[in-house]
Amino acid sequence: MRELTYVARHSVEWREAPDPALRSGREAIVAPVAATSCDVDSAILAGHGFLDPPFALGHECVARVVDTGDAVTTVATGDLVVVPWSINCGSCGHCRAGLTAHCTAVPHTAMYGAPIGGGWGGLFSDLVRVPYADAMLVPLPDGLDPVAMASAGDNWSLSWRLVAPHLKSRPGARVLVVARGSIGLYVCDIARALGASDILYVDPDPGHRKLAESFGARTAETLEPVRHGFDLAVEATGRVDQLAQTVKCLAPEGICESAGNHFRAGELPLLDMYLTGVTLRVARDNVRAHIPDALALAASGTVDPARVVSHVLDWEQLPDALPEKHLKPVFVRDST
Ligand SMILES: [Zn+2]
Ligand SMILES: [Zn+2]
């Protein structure tokens, strides 16, 4: 089989690898049918990552199950499933507590698409081994489009987690979104659906701003600090200077969620944050724990993740198109 391999800045290519095989009764083999780039993949392709190539890329897809071990009970051959970005067993203490990004049954940070916790391959591959099928895979609900939900294993469900719990405890919160890619746009859509009273989306890209406006957000090209202007802020730029500006806009006891991946160091206005009373969370997402909730919101029809999909392309176009198409290109192949 082939796996799409990041080989150099702005460059990926197919490389041959052995077909994966079941190694225990708990495993499954899946074939991605709609795979897309995580926002961090754009940074990796631009050469901003900290991992040296080559490595298999991709950690967001909907896949078709093609084989399962004898002990697998929740999915079957032929099912369409969401594959989470992180490897998690479902039964260790962290997994049972919902901390699925910190599973202790595998090396810490074990994931698809980046060799930082062992080698698990990428999801831009013809076939993928899933080591804990019952714990990891989530059947795609009937009626949801694999192309629209290709991001459900990471960015879409992350975006749900960045705002949904906070809007539940702070109904009608004013939301600031400072972003560059799909996460910020999904956040606008979800925040509006869940009752945010005001959303300001900040991004220099005019196309992204237009999409955010279609989700009911006000927009700005750059962030002009608004003192005590927002109850909840989401920063997804990878830039510490943007995070610093974002936290300065929070109301007393405001919450800032950062989607992280700040590959370069920087300073935060900690005294200002102390005086305001800011809660800042910078975290890899325990995505598996809330994929079902995020899919349920998608199935409710009150949101439209398909609108963020920027290109629908054939699987064979991956090597040429992935380095060029940056917002949310979805690569598809026959799912039968
Ligand atoms: Zn990701
Ligand atoms: Zn675990």
JSON list of C-alpha atoms and ligand atoms in Angstrom, two decimals, residues 38-40 59-60 85 111 154-155, ligand 1:
[
{"chain": "A", "resi": 38, "resn": "CYS", "atom": "CA", "xyz": [-5.51, 19.42, 10.19]},
{"chain": "A", "resi": 39, "resn": "ASP", "atom": "CA", "xyz": [-4.62, 23.08, 10.59]},
{"chain": "A", "resi": 40, "resn": "VAL", "atom": "CA", "xyz": [-1.26, 22.00, 11.98]},
{"chain": "A", "resi": 59, "resn": "HIS", "atom": "CA", "xyz": [-4.62, 12.52, 11.11]},
{"chain": "A", "resi": 60, "resn": "GLU", "atom": "CA", "xyz": [-8.18, 13.46, 10.12]},
{"chain": "A", "resi": 85, "resn": "TRP", "atom": "CA", "xyz": [-6.13, 11.53, 15.72]},
{"chain": "A", "resi": 111, "resn": "MET", "atom": "CA", "xyz": [-0.86, 9.71, 17.22]},
{"chain": "A", "resi": 154, "resn": "ASP", "atom": "CA", "xyz": [-9.73, 16.27, 15.25]},
{"chain": "A", "resi": 155, "resn": "ASN", "atom": "CA", "xyz": [-10.48, 19.89, 14.25]},
{"chain": "B", "resi": 1, "resn": "ZN", "atom": "ZN", "xyz": [-4.51, 17.96, 14.35]}
]
